[in-house]
PDB file of C-alpha atoms in Angstrom:
ATOM      1  CA  SER A   1     143.218  85.132 132.912  1.00 93.00           C
ATOM      2  CA  ALA A   2     146.337  83.568 132.635  1.00 97.00           C
ATOM      3  CA  ALA A   3     149.727  85.518 133.157  1.00 97.00           C
ATOM      4  CA  TRP A   4     153.548  85.181 133.963  1.00 97.00           C
ATOM      5  CA  ASP A   5     155.908  87.473 135.920  1.00 95.00           C
ATOM      6  CA  GLN A   6     159.322  87.435 136.051  1.00 95.00           C
ATOM      7  CA  ALA A   7     162.001  89.079 138.057  1.00 94.00           C
ATOM      8  CA  ILE A   8     164.445  91.532 136.127  1.00 95.00           C
ATOM      9  CA  ASN A   9     166.966  92.543 138.680  1.00 93.00           C
ATOM     10  CA  GLN A  10     166.300  93.750 142.218  1.00 90.00           C
ATOM     11  CA  ARG A  11     163.485  96.563 141.079  1.00 92.00           C
ATOM     12  CA  THR A  12     162.501  95.536 137.995  1.00 95.00           C
ATOM     13  CA  ASP A  13     159.806  93.083 137.141  1.00 96.00           C
ATOM     14  CA  LEU A  14     158.252  91.562 133.893  1.00 97.00           C
ATOM     15  CA  GLU A  15     154.792  90.228 133.327  1.00 97.00           C
ATOM     16  CA  LEU A  16     153.225  88.716 130.864  1.00 98.00           C
ATOM     17  CA  ALA A  17     149.736  88.631 130.757  1.00 98.00           C
ATOM     18  CA  TYR A  18     146.553  87.202 128.634  1.00 98.00           C
ATOM     19  CA  GLN A  19     142.708  87.305 129.120  1.00 97.00           C
ATOM     20  CA  LEU A  20     139.837  86.013 127.138  1.00 97.00           C
ATOM     21  CA  GLU A  21     136.327  88.331 127.745  1.00 97.00           C
ATOM     22  CA  HIS A  22     133.090  87.027 126.576  1.00 96.00           C
ATOM     23  CA  ARG A  23     130.025  89.158 125.639  1.00 95.00           C
ATOM     24  CA  GLY A  24     126.682  87.638 125.501  1.00 95.00           C
ATOM     25  CA  TYR A  25     123.820  89.219 124.488  1.00 94.00           C
ATOM     26  CA  VAL A  26     120.111  88.525 124.442  1.00 93.00           C
ATOM     27  CA  PRO A  27     118.671  87.588 121.617  1.00 90.00           C
ATOM     28  CA  ASP A  28     117.074  90.599 120.054  1.00 90.00           C
ATOM     29  CA  PHE A  29     120.785  91.589 120.050  1.00 92.00           C
ATOM     30  CA  LYS A  30     122.931  88.246 119.599  1.00 92.00           C
ATOM     31  CA  GLU A  31     124.557  89.708 116.202  1.00 93.00           C
ATOM     32  CA  ARG A  32     126.978  91.509 119.188  1.00 94.00           C
ATOM     33  CA  THR A  33     128.025  88.981 120.987  1.00 96.00           C
ATOM     34  CA  SER A  34     131.534  88.683 121.141  1.00 97.00           C
ATOM     35  CA  ASP A  35     134.910  86.637 121.971  1.00 97.00           C
ATOM     36  CA  THR A  36     137.978  89.578 123.008  1.00 97.00           C
ATOM     37  CA  HIS A  37     141.689  88.572 123.858  1.00 98.00           C
ATOM     38  CA  GLN A  38     143.703  90.675 125.049  1.00 97.00           C
ATOM     39  CA  GLY A  39     147.750  89.549 125.556  1.00 98.00           C
ATOM     40  CA  LYS A  40     149.759  92.563 127.518  1.00 97.00           C
ATOM     41  CA  VAL A  41     153.201  93.059 128.520  1.00 98.00           C
ATOM     42  CA  SER A  42     153.977  94.698 132.200  1.00 98.00           C
ATOM     43  CA  LEU A  43     157.478  96.215 133.226  1.00 97.00           C
ATOM     44  CA  GLN A  44     157.585  97.836 136.714  1.00 96.00           C
ATOM     45  CA  PHE A  45     160.122  99.995 138.374  1.00 95.00           C
ATOM     46  CA  SER A  46     159.930  99.632 142.177  1.00 93.00           C
ATOM     47  CA  GLY A  47     161.153 102.906 143.801  1.00 87.00           C
ATOM     48  CA  LYS A  48     163.232 102.669 147.149  1.00 83.00           C
ATOM     49  CA  ARG A  49     160.224 104.098 149.053  1.00 81.00           C
ATOM     50  CA  PRO A  50     158.708 100.370 150.003  1.00 79.00           C
ATOM     51  CA  ALA A  51     154.663 100.094 147.815  1.00 82.00           C
ATOM     52  CA  THR A  52     156.421 102.734 145.682  1.00 90.00           C
ATOM     53  CA  ASP A  53     156.724 101.647 141.670  1.00 94.00           C
ATOM     54  CA  VAL A  54     155.974 102.917 138.067  1.00 96.00           C
ATOM     55  CA  THR A  55     154.589 100.472 135.855  1.00 97.00           C
ATOM     56  CA  LEU A  56     154.550 100.877 132.290  1.00 98.00           C
ATOM     57  CA  ILE A  57     152.062  98.727 129.858  1.00 98.00           C
ATOM     58  CA  GLY A  58     151.297  97.672 126.476  1.00 98.00           C
ATOM     59  CA  GLY A  59     148.978  95.343 124.493  1.00 98.00           C
ATOM     60  CA  TYR A  60     147.049  94.561 121.868  1.00 98.00           C
ATOM     61  CA  ARG A  61     143.180  93.491 121.982  1.00 97.00           C
ATOM     62  CA  VAL A  62     141.048  91.893 119.300  1.00 98.00           C
ATOM     63  CA  SER A  63     137.334  91.388 119.860  1.00 97.00           C
ATOM     64  CA  LYS A  64     135.589  89.094 117.590  1.00 97.00           C
ATOM     65  CA  ALA A  65     131.705  89.477 117.488  1.00 96.00           C
ATOM     66  CA  LYS A  66     129.369  87.038 116.394  1.00 94.00           C
ATOM     67  CA  ALA A  67     128.123  89.343 112.933  1.00 93.00           C
ATOM     68  CA  LYS A  68     124.860  87.598 112.584  1.00 91.00           C
ATOM     69  CA  ASP A  69     121.577  86.888 114.077  1.00 88.00           C
ATOM     70  CA  GLY A  70     120.112  83.349 112.055  1.00 83.00           C
ATOM     71  CA  ASP A  71     117.746  85.456 110.212  1.00 84.00           C
ATOM     72  CA  GLU A  72     119.777  85.899 107.135  1.00 82.00           C
ATOM     73  CA  VAL A  73     118.301  85.360 103.818  1.00 82.00           C
ATOM     74  CA  GLY A  74     120.501  83.338 101.040  1.00 80.00           C
ATOM     75  CA  GLY A  75     123.454  83.768 103.619  1.00 77.00           C
ATOM     76  CA  VAL A  76     123.750  87.333 102.596  1.00 81.00           C
ATOM     77  CA  ALA A  77     125.226  89.389 105.726  1.00 86.00           C
ATOM     78  CA  ASP A  78     122.641  91.871 106.768  1.00 87.00           C
ATOM     79  CA  ASP A  79     123.818  92.939 110.825  1.00 91.00           C
ATOM     80  CA  GLU A  80     126.568  95.122 111.876  1.00 92.00           C
ATOM     81  CA  ASP A  81     129.644  94.170 112.593  1.00 95.00           C
ATOM     82  CA  VAL A  82     131.137  94.956 115.562  1.00 95.00           C
ATOM     83  CA  SER A  83     134.481  93.390 115.778  1.00 97.00           C
ATOM     84  CA  TYR A  84     137.672  95.550 116.526  1.00 97.00           C
ATOM     85  CA  LYS A  85     141.513  95.605 116.815  1.00 97.00           C
ATOM     86  CA  GLY A  86     143.951  97.354 118.048  1.00 97.00           C
ATOM     87  CA  PRO A  87     146.676  98.345 120.453  1.00 98.00           C
ATOM     88  CA  ILE A  88     146.582  99.609 124.365  1.00 98.00           C
ATOM     89  CA  LEU A  89     149.423 101.544 125.750  1.00 98.00           C
ATOM     90  CA  GLY A  90     149.444 103.166 129.109  1.00 98.00           C
ATOM     91  CA  LEU A  91     151.403 104.142 132.235  1.00 97.00           C
ATOM     92  CA  ASP A  92     150.785 103.278 136.199  1.00 96.00           C
ATOM     93  CA  GLY A  93     152.237 104.577 139.636  1.00 96.00           C
ATOM     94  CA  ARG A  94     151.662 103.746 143.076  1.00 95.00           C
ATOM     95  CA  TYR A  95     153.651 106.169 145.878  1.00 95.00           C
ATOM     96  CA  GLU A  96     153.166 105.846 149.858  1.00 93.00           C
ATOM     97  CA  PHE A  97     152.780 108.965 151.615  1.00 93.00           C
ATOM     98  CA  SER A  98     153.272 107.600 155.049  1.00 91.00           C
ATOM     99  CA  ARG A  99     153.908 104.154 157.432  1.00 89.00           C
ATOM    100  CA  GLU A 100     153.222 103.959 160.669  1.00 90.00           C
ATOM    101  CA  LYS A 101     153.470 100.559 163.091  1.00 88.00           C
ATOM    102  CA  ASN A 102     149.441  99.898 161.852  1.00 91.00           C
ATOM    103  CA  THR A 103     148.385 102.496 159.457  1.00 93.00           C
ATOM    104  CA  ARG A 104     149.662 103.321 155.836  1.00 93.00           C
ATOM    105  CA  TRP A 105     148.583 106.044 153.288  1.00 94.00           C
ATOM    106  CA  SER A 106     148.944 105.869 149.635  1.00 95.00           C
ATOM    107  CA  GLY A 107     147.891 107.236 146.082  1.00 96.00           C
ATOM    108  CA  ASP A 108     147.825 105.564 142.777  1.00 97.00           C
ATOM    109  CA  ALA A 109     147.005 107.097 139.231  1.00 98.00           C
ATOM    110  CA  SER A 110     147.000 105.642 136.099  1.00 98.00           C
ATOM    111  CA  TYR A 111     146.668 106.730 132.243  1.00 98.00           C
ATOM    112  CA  LEU A 112     145.436 104.205 129.251  1.00 98.00           C
ATOM    113  CA  LEU A 113     145.169 104.719 125.682  1.00 98.00           C
ATOM    114  CA  GLY A 114     143.206 102.600 123.523  1.00 97.00           C
ATOM    115  CA  TYR A 115     143.294 103.019 119.652  1.00 97.00           C
ATOM    116  CA  ARG A 116     140.005 100.533 117.814  1.00 96.00           C
ATOM    117  CA  LYS A 117     140.047  99.998 114.603  1.00 97.00           C
ATOM    118  CA  TYR A 118     136.556  98.470 113.544  1.00 96.00           C
ATOM    119  CA  ASP A 119     136.992  95.297 110.767  1.00 95.00           C
ATOM    120  CA  SER A 120     133.323  95.906 109.313  1.00 94.00           C
ATOM    121  CA  ASP A 121     133.766  96.016 105.568  1.00 93.00           C
ATOM    122  CA  ARG A 122     130.004  95.752 104.826  1.00 93.00           C
ATOM    123  CA  ALA A 123     128.534  99.162 103.168  1.00 90.00           C
ATOM    124  CA  PHE A 124     125.327  98.949 104.908  1.00 91.00           C
ATOM    125  CA  ASP A 125     127.021  99.439 108.474  1.00 91.00           C
ATOM    126  CA  VAL A 126     127.661 102.615 108.189  1.00 89.00           C
ATOM    127  CA  TYR A 127     128.403 103.510 111.834  1.00 89.00           C
ATOM    128  CA  HIS A 128     131.076 101.053 111.448  1.00 92.00           C
ATOM    129  CA  ASN A 129     132.432 100.368 108.689  1.00 93.00           C
ATOM    130  CA  GLY A 130     135.487 102.333 108.153  1.00 93.00           C
ATOM    131  CA  ARG A 131     135.330 103.713 112.202  1.00 93.00           C
ATOM    132  CA  HIS A 132     138.134 103.735 114.564  1.00 95.00           C
ATOM    133  CA  ASP A 133     137.904 105.326 117.635  1.00 96.00           C
ATOM    134  CA  LEU A 134     140.315 106.523 120.460  1.00 97.00           C
ATOM    135  CA  ILE A 135     139.888 106.158 123.951  1.00 97.00           C
ATOM    136  CA  HIS A 136     141.533 107.960 126.999  1.00 98.00           C
ATOM    137  CA  THR A 137     141.241 106.260 130.536  1.00 98.00           C
ATOM    138  CA  PHE A 138     142.673 108.141 133.803  1.00 98.00           C
ATOM    139  CA  GLU A 139     142.249 106.839 137.175  1.00 98.00           C
ATOM    140  CA  ALA A 140     143.080 108.513 140.616  1.00 98.00           C
ATOM    141  CA  GLY A 141     142.867 106.865 144.127  1.00 97.00           C
ATOM    142  CA  MET A 142     143.467 107.342 147.561  1.00 97.00           C
ATOM    143  CA  ARG A 143     144.250 104.450 149.960  1.00 96.00           C
ATOM    144  CA  PHE A 144     144.319 103.700 153.942  1.00 96.00           C
ATOM    145  CA  ALA A 145     145.275 100.777 155.212  1.00 94.00           C
ATOM    146  CA  MET A 146     144.903  99.763 158.865  1.00 92.00           C
ATOM    147  CA  ARG A 147     146.765  96.401 159.927  1.00 87.00           C
ATOM    148  CA  PRO A 148     146.990  93.634 159.658  1.00 87.00           C
ATOM    149  CA  HIS A 149     143.084  93.162 157.439  1.00 89.00           C
ATOM    150  CA  TRP A 150     141.508  96.295 156.509  1.00 93.00           C
ATOM    151  CA  ALA A 151     142.181  99.115 153.639  1.00 95.00           C
ATOM    152  CA  VAL A 152     140.065 101.155 152.454  1.00 96.00           C
ATOM    153  CA  ARG A 153     140.231 103.569 148.977  1.00 96.00           C
ATOM    154  CA  GLY A 154     138.450 106.279 147.368  1.00 97.00           C
ATOM    155  CA  TRP A 155     138.948 106.697 143.562  1.00 97.00           C
ATOM    156  CA  TYR A 156     138.016 108.742 140.404  1.00 98.00           C
ATOM    157  CA  LYS A 157     137.630 107.692 137.206  1.00 98.00           C
ATOM    158  CA  TYR A 158     137.407 109.283 133.908  1.00 98.00           C
ATOM    159  CA  GLU A 159     137.007 107.725 130.150  1.00 97.00           C
ATOM    160  CA  LYS A 160     136.822 109.611 127.607  1.00 96.00           C
ATOM    161  CA  SER A 161     136.226 107.873 123.561  1.00 95.00           C
ATOM    162  CA  ASP A 162     136.294 109.956 120.477  1.00 93.00           C
ATOM    163  CA  ALA A 163     135.098 107.699 117.168  1.00 92.00           C
ATOM    164  CA  THR A 164     135.683 108.619 113.502  1.00 90.00           C
ATOM    165  CA  LEU A 165     133.536 107.318 111.051  1.00 90.00           C
ATOM    166  CA  GLY A 166     133.964 106.425 107.684  1.00 88.00           C
ATOM    167  CA  ALA A 167     132.614 108.144 104.858  1.00 86.00           C
ATOM    168  CA  GLY A 168     129.222 106.007 104.770  1.00 84.00           C
ATOM    169  CA  ALA A 169     128.532 107.511 107.867  1.00 83.00           C
ATOM    170  CA  PRO A 170     125.742 110.953 108.065  1.00 79.00           C
ATOM    171  CA  GLY A 171     128.109 113.733 108.169  1.00 72.00           C
ATOM    172  CA  THR A 172     126.239 114.609 111.754  1.00 63.00           C
ATOM    173  CA  SER A 173     126.676 111.698 113.791  1.00 62.00           C
ATOM    174  CA  VAL A 174     128.518 111.469 116.572  1.00 64.00           C
ATOM    175  CA  VAL A 175     127.790 107.595 117.738  1.00 76.00           C
ATOM    176  CA  GLY A 176     130.426 106.552 119.392  1.00 80.00           C
ATOM    177  CA  SER A 177     131.848 109.503 121.053  1.00 89.00           C
ATOM    178  CA  TYR A 178     131.350 109.511 124.511  1.00 92.00           C
ATOM    179  CA  ASN A 179     132.884 111.239 127.939  1.00 95.00           C
ATOM    180  CA  GLN A 180     131.944 109.631 131.329  1.00 96.00           C
ATOM    181  CA  SER A 181     132.912 109.544 134.684  1.00 98.00           C
ATOM    182  CA  GLN A 182     133.367 107.591 138.209  1.00 97.00           C
ATOM    183  CA  VAL A 183     133.378 107.657 141.545  1.00 98.00           C
ATOM    184  CA  GLY A 184     133.878 104.527 143.984  1.00 97.00           C
ATOM    185  CA  PHE A 185     134.755 103.651 147.527  1.00 95.00           C
ATOM    186  CA  SER A 186     136.196 100.330 148.552  1.00 95.00           C
ATOM    187  CA  VAL A 187     136.433  98.406 151.957  1.00 95.00           C
ATOM    188  CA  ASP A 188     138.612  95.368 151.330  1.00 93.00           C
ATOM    189  CA  TRP A 189     139.799  92.430 154.454  1.00 93.00           C
ATOM    190  CA  SER A 190     141.999  90.034 153.965  1.00 89.00           C
ATOM    191  CA  GLY A 191     143.350  87.784 156.887  1.00 84.00           C
ATOM    192  CA  GLU A 192     145.411  84.465 155.923  1.00 80.00           C
ATOM    193  CA  ALA A 193     143.194  80.839 155.547  1.00 80.00           C
ATOM    194  CA  TRP A 194     146.341  78.595 156.051  1.00 82.00           C
ATOM    195  CA  ARG A 195     149.403  78.580 156.384  1.00 78.00           C
ATOM    196  CA  THR A 196     152.667  75.926 156.764  1.00 77.00           C
ATOM    197  CA  HIS A 197     155.608  75.908 158.561  1.00 67.00           C
ATOM    198  CA  ALA A 198     158.971  75.874 156.771  1.00 56.00           C
ATOM    199  CA  ALA A 199     160.916  72.414 157.065  1.00 44.00           C
ATOM    200  CA  ALA A 200     163.508  72.197 159.600  1.00 44.00           C
ATOM    201  CA  ALA A 201     166.759  72.634 158.379  1.00 48.00           C
ATOM    202  CA  ALA A 202     168.847  69.420 157.496  1.00 46.00           C
ATOM    203  CA  PRO A 203     171.447  69.163 159.991  1.00 49.00           C
ATOM    204  CA  THR A 204     175.036  70.009 158.531  1.00 46.00           C
ATOM    205  CA  GLN A 205     177.022  67.228 157.064  1.00 45.00           C
ATOM    206  CA  PRO A 206     180.327  66.854 159.493  1.00 41.00           C
TER     207      PRO A 206
END
């Protein structure tokens, strides 16, 4: 991944980011092996309180799957194609509730909406041909930091995917739709590994 950040003004920052993700599957499912490219633009607005901001997110994802496993007869495709493309939109916020000499309490919340349109044009691939998904992801967390090194964060994440299949899929099929919840807790330690002293100021010319 790579990112470029630029301050627009004192309280507004623009970030452009690119991410490449490779997913490899075991030989029995190697037709699902894929490379996913994602471009993202983020616009962050900082509040008057320290460590308080709101970020708008927009981007686009393109996932290209291998879509073959090597046993094709006469070069005729006989495997499913899980390639897809689509936009992502989101909102991310962070708020600091309290700040003491050595401690900080803060909270964060985010919402991400993703749309996926599958590329498959294979008539037999009834679960991907004509399919599109709408994915909602919500996450909220609380963070307690103890200066200068430690921080702990607890979080909850909920994801809901609504899949709409093409006309060739069985009418009662719900393949692709799901709901999932996750709860997590993390402990972080950070410290300085290296510091260089600023160069002495040049003497003032008379």
